[in-house]
mmCIF file of C-alpha atoms in Angstrom:
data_model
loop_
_atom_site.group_PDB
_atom_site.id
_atom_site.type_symbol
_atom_site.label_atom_id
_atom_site.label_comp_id
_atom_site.label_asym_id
_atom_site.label_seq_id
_atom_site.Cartn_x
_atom_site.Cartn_y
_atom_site.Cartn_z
ATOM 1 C CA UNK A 1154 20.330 24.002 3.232
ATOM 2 C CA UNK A 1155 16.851 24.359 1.420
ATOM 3 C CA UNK A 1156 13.780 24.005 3.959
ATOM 4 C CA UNK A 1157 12.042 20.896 3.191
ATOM 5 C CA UNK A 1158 9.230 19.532 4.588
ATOM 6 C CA UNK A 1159 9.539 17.450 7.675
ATOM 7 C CA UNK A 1160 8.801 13.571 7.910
ATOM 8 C CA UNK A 1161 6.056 12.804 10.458
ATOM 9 C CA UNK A 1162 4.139 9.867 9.354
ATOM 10 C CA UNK A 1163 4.890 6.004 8.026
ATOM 11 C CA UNK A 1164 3.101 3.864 6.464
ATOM 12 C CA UNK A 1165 3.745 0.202 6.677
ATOM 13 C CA UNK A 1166 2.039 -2.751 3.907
ATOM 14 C CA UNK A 1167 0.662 -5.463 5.779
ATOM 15 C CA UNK A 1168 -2.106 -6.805 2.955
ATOM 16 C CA UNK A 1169 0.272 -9.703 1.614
ATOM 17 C CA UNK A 1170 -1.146 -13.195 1.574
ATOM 18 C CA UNK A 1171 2.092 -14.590 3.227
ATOM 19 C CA UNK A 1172 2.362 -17.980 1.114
ATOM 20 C CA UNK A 1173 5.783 -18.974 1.752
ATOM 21 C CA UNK A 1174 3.926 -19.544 4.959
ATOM 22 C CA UNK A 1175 1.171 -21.454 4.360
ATOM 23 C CA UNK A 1176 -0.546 -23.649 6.453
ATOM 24 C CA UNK A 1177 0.550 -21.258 9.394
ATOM 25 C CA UNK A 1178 -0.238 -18.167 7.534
ATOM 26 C CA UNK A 1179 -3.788 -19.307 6.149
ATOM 27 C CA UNK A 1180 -5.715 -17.948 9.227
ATOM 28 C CA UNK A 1181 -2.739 -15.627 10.896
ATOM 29 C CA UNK A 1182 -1.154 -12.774 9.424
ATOM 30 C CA UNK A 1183 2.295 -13.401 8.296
ATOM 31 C CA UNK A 1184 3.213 -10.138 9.776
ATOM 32 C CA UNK A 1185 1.986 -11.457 13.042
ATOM 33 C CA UNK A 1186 4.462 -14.678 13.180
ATOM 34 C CA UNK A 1187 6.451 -13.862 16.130
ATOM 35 C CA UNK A 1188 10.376 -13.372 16.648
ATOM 36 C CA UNK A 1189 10.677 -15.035 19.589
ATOM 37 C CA UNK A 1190 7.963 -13.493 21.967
ATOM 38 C CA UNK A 1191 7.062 -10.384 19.692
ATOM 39 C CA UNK A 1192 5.568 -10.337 16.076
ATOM 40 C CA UNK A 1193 7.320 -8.925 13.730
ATOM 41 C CA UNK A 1194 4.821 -6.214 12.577
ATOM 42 C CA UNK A 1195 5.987 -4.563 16.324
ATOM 43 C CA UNK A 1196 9.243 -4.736 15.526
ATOM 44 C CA UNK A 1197 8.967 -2.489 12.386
ATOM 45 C CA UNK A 1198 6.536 -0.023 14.134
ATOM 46 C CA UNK A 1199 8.579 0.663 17.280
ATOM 47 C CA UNK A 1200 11.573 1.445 14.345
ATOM 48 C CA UNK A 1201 9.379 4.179 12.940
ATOM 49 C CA UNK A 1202 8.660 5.301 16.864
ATOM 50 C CA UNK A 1203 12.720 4.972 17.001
ATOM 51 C CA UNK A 1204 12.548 7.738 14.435
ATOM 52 C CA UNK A 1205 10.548 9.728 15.622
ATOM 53 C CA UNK A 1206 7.290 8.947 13.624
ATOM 54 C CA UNK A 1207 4.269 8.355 15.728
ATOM 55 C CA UNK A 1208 1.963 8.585 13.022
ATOM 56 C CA UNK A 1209 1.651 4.862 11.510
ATOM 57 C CA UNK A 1210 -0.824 3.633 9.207
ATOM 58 C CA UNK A 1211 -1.177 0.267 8.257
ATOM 59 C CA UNK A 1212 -2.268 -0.917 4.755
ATOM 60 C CA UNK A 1213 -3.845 -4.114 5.903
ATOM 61 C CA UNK A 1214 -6.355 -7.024 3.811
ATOM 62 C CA UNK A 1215 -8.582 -9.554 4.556
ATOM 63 C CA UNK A 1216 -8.021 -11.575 7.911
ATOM 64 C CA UNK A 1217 -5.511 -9.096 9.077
ATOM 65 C CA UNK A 1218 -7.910 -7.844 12.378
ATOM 66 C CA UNK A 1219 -5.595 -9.300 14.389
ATOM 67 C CA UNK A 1220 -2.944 -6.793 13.811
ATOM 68 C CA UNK A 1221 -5.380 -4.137 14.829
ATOM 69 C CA UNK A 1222 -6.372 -6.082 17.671
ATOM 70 C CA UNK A 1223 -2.337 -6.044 18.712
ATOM 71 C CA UNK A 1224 -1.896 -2.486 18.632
ATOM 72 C CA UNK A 1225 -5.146 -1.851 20.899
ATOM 73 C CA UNK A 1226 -6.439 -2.057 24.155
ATOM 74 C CA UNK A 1227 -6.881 -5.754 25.889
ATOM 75 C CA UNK A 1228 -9.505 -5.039 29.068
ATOM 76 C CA UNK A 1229 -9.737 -8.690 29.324
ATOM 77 C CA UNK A 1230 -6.133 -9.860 29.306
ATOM 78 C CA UNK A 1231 -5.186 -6.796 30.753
ATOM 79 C CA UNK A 1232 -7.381 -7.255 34.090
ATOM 80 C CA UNK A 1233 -6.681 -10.857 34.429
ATOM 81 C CA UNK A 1234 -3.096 -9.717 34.425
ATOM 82 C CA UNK A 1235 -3.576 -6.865 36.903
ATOM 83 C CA UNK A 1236 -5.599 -9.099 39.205
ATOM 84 C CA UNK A 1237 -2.943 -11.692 39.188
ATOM 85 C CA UNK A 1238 -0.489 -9.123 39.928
ATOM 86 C CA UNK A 1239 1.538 -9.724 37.108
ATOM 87 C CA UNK A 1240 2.745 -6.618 36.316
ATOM 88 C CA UNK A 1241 5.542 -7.904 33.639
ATOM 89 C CA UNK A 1242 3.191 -9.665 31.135
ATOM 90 C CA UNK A 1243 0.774 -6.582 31.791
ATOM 91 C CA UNK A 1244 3.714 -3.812 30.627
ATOM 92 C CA UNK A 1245 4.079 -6.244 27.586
ATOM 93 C CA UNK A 1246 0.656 -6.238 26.321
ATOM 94 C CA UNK A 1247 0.327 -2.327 27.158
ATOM 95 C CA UNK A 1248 3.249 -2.009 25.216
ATOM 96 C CA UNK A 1249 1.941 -1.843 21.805
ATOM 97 C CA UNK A 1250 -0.863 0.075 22.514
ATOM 98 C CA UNK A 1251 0.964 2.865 23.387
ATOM 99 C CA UNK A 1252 3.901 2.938 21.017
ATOM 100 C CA UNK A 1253 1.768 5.472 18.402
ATOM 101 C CA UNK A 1254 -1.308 6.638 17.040
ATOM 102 C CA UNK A 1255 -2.388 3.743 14.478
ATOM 103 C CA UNK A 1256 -4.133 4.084 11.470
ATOM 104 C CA UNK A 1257 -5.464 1.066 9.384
ATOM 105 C CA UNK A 1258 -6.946 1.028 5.886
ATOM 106 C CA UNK A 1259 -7.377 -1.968 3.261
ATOM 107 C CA UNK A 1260 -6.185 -2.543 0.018
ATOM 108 C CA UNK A 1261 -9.121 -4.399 -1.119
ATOM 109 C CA UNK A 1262 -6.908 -6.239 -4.016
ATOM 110 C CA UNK A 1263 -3.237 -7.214 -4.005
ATOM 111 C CA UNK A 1264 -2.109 -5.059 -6.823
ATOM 112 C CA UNK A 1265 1.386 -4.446 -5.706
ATOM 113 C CA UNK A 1266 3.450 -2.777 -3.341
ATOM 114 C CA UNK A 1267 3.118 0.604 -5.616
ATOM 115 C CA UNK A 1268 -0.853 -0.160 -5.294
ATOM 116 C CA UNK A 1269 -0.622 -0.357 -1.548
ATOM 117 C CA UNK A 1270 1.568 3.003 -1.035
ATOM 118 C CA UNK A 1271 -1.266 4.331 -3.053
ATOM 119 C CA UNK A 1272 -3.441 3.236 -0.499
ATOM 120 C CA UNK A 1273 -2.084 5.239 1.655
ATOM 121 C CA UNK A 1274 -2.858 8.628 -0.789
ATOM 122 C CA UNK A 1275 -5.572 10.303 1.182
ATOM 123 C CA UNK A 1276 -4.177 9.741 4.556
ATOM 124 C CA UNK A 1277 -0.598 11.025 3.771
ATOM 125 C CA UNK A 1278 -1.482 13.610 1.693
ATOM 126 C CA UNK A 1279 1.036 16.357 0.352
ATOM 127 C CA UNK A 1280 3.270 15.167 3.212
ATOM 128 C CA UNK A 1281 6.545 13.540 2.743
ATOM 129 C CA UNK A 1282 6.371 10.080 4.559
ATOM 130 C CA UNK A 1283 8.235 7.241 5.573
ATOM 131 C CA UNK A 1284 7.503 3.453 4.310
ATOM 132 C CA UNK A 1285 8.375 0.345 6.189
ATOM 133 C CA UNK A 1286 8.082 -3.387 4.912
ATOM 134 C CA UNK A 1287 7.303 -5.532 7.039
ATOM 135 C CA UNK A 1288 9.998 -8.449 5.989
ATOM 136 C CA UNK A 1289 13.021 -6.454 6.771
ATOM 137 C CA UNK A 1290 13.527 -5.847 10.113
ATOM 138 C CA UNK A 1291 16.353 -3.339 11.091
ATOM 139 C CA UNK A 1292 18.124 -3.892 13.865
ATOM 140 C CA UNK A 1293 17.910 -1.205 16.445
ATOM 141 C CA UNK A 1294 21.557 -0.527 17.100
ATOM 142 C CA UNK A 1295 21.521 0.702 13.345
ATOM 143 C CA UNK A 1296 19.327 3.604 13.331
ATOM 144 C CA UNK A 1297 18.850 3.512 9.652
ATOM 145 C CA UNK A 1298 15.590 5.171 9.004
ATOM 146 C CA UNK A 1299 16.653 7.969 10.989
ATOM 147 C CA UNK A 1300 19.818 8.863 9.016
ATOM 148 C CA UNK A 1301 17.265 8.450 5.817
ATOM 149 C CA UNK A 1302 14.903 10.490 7.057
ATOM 150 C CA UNK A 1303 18.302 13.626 7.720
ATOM 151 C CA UNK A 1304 19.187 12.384 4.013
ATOM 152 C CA UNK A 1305 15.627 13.530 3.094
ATOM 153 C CA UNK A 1306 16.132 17.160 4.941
ATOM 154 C CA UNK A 1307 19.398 17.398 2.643
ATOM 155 C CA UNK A 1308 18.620 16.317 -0.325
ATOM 156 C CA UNK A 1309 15.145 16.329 -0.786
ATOM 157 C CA UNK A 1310 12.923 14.134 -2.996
ATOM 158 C CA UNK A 1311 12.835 10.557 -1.956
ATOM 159 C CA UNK A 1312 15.207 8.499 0.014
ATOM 160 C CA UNK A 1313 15.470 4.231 -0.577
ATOM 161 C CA UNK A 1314 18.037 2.318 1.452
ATOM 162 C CA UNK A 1315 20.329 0.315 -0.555
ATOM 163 C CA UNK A 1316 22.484 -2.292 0.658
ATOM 164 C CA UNK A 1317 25.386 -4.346 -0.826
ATOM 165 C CA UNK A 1318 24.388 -8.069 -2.151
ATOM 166 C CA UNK A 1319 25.882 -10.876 -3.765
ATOM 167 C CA UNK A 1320 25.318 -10.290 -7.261
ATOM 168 C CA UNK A 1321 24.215 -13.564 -7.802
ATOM 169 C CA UNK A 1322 21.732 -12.798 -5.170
ATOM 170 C CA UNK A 1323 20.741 -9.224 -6.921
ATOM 171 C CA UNK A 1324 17.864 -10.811 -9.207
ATOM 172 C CA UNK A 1325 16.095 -11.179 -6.040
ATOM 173 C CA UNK A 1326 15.702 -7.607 -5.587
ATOM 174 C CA UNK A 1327 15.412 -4.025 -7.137
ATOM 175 C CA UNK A 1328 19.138 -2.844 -8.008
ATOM 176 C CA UNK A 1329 19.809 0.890 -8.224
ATOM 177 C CA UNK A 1330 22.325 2.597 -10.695
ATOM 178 C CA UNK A 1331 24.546 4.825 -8.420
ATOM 179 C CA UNK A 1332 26.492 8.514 -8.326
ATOM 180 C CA UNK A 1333 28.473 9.510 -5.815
ATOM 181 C CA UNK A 1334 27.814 12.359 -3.264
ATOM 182 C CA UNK A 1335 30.199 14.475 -1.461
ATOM 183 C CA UNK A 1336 29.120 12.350 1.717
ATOM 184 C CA UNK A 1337 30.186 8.904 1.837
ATOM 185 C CA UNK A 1338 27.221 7.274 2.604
ATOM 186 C CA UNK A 1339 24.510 8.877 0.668
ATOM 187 C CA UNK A 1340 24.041 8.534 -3.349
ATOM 188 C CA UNK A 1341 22.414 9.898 -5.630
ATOM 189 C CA UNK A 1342 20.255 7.129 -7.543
ATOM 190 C CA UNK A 1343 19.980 7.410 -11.377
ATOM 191 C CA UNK A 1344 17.991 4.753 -12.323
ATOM 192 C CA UNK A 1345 16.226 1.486 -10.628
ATOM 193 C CA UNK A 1346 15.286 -1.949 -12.188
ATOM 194 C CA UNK A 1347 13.262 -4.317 -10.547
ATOM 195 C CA UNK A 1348 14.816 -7.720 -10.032
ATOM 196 C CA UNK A 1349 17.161 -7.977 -12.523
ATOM 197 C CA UNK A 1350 19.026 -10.947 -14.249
ATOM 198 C CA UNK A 1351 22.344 -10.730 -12.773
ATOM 199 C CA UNK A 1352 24.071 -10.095 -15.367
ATOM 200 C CA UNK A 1353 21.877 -6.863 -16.437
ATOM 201 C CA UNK A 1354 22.111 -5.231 -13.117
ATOM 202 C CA UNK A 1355 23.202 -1.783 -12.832
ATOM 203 C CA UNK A 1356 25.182 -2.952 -9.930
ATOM 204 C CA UNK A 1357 24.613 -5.041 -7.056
ATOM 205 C CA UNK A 1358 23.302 -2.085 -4.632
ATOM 206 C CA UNK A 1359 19.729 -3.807 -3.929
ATOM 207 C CA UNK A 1360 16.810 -2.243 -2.708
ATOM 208 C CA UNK A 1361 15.720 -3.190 0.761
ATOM 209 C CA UNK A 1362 12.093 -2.658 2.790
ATOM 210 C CA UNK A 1363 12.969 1.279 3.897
ATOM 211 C CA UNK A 1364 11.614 4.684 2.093
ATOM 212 C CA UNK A 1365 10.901 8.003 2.791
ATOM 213 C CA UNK A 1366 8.840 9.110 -0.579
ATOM 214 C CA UNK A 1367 7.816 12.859 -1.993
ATOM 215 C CA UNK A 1368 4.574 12.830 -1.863
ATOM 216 C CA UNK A 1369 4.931 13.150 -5.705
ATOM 217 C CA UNK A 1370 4.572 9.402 -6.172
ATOM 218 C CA UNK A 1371 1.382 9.206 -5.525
ATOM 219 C CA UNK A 1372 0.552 11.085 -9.198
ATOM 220 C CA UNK A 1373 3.419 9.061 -10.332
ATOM 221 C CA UNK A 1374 1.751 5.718 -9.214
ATOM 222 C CA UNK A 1375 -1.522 6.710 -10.972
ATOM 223 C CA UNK A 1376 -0.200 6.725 -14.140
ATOM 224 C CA UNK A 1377 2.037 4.004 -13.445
ATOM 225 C CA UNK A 1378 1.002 0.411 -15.503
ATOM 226 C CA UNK A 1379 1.854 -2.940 -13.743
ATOM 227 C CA UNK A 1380 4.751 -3.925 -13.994
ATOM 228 C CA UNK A 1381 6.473 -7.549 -13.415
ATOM 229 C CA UNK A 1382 4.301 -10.161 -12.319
ATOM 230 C CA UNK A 1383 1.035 -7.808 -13.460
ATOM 231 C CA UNK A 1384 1.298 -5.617 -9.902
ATOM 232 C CA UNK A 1385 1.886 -1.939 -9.867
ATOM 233 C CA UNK A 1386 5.931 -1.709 -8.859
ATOM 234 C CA UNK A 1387 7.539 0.953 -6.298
ATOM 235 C CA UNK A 1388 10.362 0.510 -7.478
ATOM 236 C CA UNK A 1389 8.739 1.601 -11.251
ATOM 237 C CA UNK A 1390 7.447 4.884 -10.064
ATOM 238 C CA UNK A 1391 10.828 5.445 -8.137
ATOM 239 C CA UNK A 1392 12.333 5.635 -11.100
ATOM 240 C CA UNK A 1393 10.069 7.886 -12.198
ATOM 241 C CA UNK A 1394 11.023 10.313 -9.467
ATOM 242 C CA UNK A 1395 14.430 9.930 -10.162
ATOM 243 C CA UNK A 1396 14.341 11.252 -13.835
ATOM 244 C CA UNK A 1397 12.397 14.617 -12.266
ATOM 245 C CA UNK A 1398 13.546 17.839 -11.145
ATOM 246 C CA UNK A 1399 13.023 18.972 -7.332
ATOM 247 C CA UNK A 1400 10.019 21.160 -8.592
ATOM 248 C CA UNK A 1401 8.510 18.020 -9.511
ATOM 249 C CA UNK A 1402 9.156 15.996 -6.398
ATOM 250 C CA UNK A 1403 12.352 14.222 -7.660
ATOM 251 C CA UNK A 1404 15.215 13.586 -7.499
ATOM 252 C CA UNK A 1405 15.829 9.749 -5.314
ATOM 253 C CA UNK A 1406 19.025 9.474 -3.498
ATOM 254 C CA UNK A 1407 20.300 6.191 -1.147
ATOM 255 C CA UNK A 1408 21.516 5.499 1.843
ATOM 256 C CA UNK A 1409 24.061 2.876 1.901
ATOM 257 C CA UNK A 1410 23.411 0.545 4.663
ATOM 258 C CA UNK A 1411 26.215 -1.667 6.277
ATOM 259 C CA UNK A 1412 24.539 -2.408 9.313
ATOM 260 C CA UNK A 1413 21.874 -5.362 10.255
ATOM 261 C CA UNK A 1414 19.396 -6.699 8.568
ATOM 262 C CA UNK A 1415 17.033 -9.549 9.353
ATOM 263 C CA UNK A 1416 14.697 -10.750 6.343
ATOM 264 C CA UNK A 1417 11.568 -12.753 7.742
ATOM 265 C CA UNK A 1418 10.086 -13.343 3.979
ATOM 266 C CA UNK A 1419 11.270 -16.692 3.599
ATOM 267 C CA UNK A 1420 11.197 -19.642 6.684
ATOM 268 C CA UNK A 1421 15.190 -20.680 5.894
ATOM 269 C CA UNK A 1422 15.572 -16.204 6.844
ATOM 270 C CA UNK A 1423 13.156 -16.445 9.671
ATOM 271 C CA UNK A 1424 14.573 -18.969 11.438
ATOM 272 C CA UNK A 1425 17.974 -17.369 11.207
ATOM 273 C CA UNK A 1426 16.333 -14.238 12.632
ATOM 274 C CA UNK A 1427 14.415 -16.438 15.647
ATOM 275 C CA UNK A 1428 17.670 -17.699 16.559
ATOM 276 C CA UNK A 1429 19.854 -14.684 16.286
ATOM 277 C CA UNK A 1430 16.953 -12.481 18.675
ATOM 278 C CA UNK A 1431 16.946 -14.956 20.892
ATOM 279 C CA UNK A 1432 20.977 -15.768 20.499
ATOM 280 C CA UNK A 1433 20.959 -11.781 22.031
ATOM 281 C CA UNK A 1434 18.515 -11.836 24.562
ATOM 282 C CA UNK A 1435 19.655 -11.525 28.340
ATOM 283 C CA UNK A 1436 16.962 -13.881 29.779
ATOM 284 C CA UNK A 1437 17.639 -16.353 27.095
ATOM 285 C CA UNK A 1438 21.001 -16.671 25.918
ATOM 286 C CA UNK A 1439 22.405 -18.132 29.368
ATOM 287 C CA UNK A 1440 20.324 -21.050 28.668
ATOM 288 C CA UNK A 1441 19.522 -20.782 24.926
ATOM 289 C CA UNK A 1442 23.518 -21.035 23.522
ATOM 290 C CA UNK A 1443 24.463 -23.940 25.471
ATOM 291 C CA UNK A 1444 21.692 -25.910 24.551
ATOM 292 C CA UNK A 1445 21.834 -24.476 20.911
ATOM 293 C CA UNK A 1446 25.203 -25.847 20.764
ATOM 294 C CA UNK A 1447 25.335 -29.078 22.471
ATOM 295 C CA UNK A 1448 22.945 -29.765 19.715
ATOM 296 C CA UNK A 1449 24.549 -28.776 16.615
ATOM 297 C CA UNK A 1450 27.444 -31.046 18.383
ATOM 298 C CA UNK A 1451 24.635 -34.012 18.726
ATOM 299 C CA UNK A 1452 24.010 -33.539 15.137
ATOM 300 C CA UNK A 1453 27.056 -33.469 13.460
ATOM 301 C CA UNK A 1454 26.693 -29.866 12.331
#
C-alpha cells in the first residue's frame, strides 16, 4: 500500500445566504436552524469528530457570529445553569465547546462552493483534508466519512461520496461517470458534470455534501473559471483532478453510499429530517409517535 498522507483536518462552508429560508434565515444562519434541539451545523461537526478530525474550520459570511458563538464558551448561561443545579442543560451547552479545536474564516463574497474550499487554502495547506456541507447530514450509524477517509489511504487523490438517485432527480446534483474497483464499494470516478439534464447524465451516481480533497485543488481552483450560475464549481475542479496522474494530486475515486442521508436544504427535506430525529429519540418518541399519528388519522392522511 503506498504511504499517503494522513487526513487530520475538515473544513465545513457555512457562508450561504440560506434563501429557501427566508424570513427565518434573514437574521439566523441557516446552518443554525435546529433538528429538533441541536442545529444542524453540530451535527456535521461532531461527524468529522466521529472520524477522527478535530481540526475544523469553518468558512463562514456575514451574520454568521452566531455559529462561533455556539462552538464557544457561555460563562453566562453556563453559571446560571450551574447555580440552578442543572447539570443536564449545562453538559448540553458544554458540549459543543469541547467537541474540537474550531477555526473560522470568511469568504467575503459568495463565489461558489469551489471559492469557499479555496478559502480554506492557507489554513489547510499541503495537507489532504476532509470537506463537509452543511445540508447533508449523515446519519451516525453510517460512518461514511470514515470509510472515505480509509478510501483516501488506498487510493490516494481525492475521495467524493456518491449515492444512487432517481434519475429524474439527478439534474439536481453533480453526477459522476463510474469504473469499477476490485472492492465493491469504492470507484474509480472518470469524469463529473454538474447538474445535468437527465437525460445527459453519465449515470445517476450523484454527488452528495462529503470530500476528502488532495490538496492539489487548491492550484486547480485558481485557474478554475465559474462555472454554472457564474460561481466557481467543486465539482469543476474535481474533474480536473480526475484527468491527473497521482504525481499531480489526482486521480478521484467514490464511495458508494447506501446508508442515511438527511438533506436540510430545502423546508419539504427539513421537516422530514425534524420528524425522523425526533421519530428516534428515546425521550421523545413515547410521546411524539402517538401523537404524530393520531394526527395524520385526524387529517385524513
Amino acid at each position: 500500500m503506498a504511504d499517503f498522507d494522513p487526513v487530520t483536518k475538515a473544513v465545513v462552508p457555512a457562508a450561504g445566504l440560506g434563501t429557501r429560508f427566508l424570513p427565518a434565515t434573514k437574521a439566523t444562519p441557516k446552518e443554525m436552524l435546529p433538528i429538533v434541539d441541536k442545529p444542524a451545523i453540530q451535527y456535521v461537526v461532531e461527524e468529522a469528530v466521529s472520524a477522527g478530525l478535530l481540526d475544523v474550520l469553518m468558512v463562514t459570511g456575514r451574520n454568521k457570529r452566531s455559529i462561533e458563538d455556539h462552538f464557544d464558551v457561555a460563562y453566562e448561561l453556563e453559571d446560571a445553569l450551574r447555580a440552578k443545579g442543572d447539570e443536564e442543560r449545562l453538559n448540553q451547552v458544554k458540549e459543543p465547546v469541547d467537541l474540537a479545536t474550531m477555526h473560522y474564516v470568511r469568504q467575503g463574497e459568495p463565489k461558489g462552493l469551489g471559492h469557499a474550499v479555496l478559502c480554506a487554502k492557507q489554513h489547510v495547506g499541503h495537507e489532504p483534508f476532509a470537506c463537509l456541507l452543511g445540508d447533508d447530514i449523515i446519519d451516525p450509524r453510517d460512518p461514511l466519512l470514515k470509510r472515505m477517509i480509509e478510501a483516501r489511504a488506498t487510493y490516494g487523490g481525492s475521495v467524493i461520496a456518491l449515492m444512487e438517485v432517481p434519475r429524474e432527480q439527478i439534474s439536481l446534483y453533480g453526477a459522476a461517470a463510474i469504473e469499477p474497483t476490485d472492492e465493491d464499494d469504492v470507484v474509480r470516478v472518470t469524469d463529473l458534470v454538474e447538474k445535468p439534464p437527465a437525460d445527459e447524465a453519465p449515470s445517476n451516481w450523484a454527488v452528495i455534501g462529503r470530500y476528502v480533497i488532495d490538496p492539489a485543488v487548491f492550484d486547480v481552483l485558481e485557474r478554475t473559471p465559474p462555472g454554472r450560475g457564474g460561481e466557481i464549481q467543486l465539482t469543476d475542479a474535481l474533474r480536473t483532478l480526475a484527468s491527473m496522474g497521482p504525481e499531480e494530486g489526482g486521480p478521484v475515486h467514490g464511495v458508494l453510499f447506501r446508508g442515511r442521508r438527511y438533506d436540510t436544504g430545502n423546508k419539504l427535506e427539513y421537516l422530514q429530517t425534524v420528524v425522523q430525529f425526533a421519530a428516534n429519540r428515546d425521550d421523545l418518541a413515547p410521546e411524539f409517535l402517538p401523537w404524530l399519528r393520531e394526527f395524520l388519522d385526524k387529517s385524513g392522511q
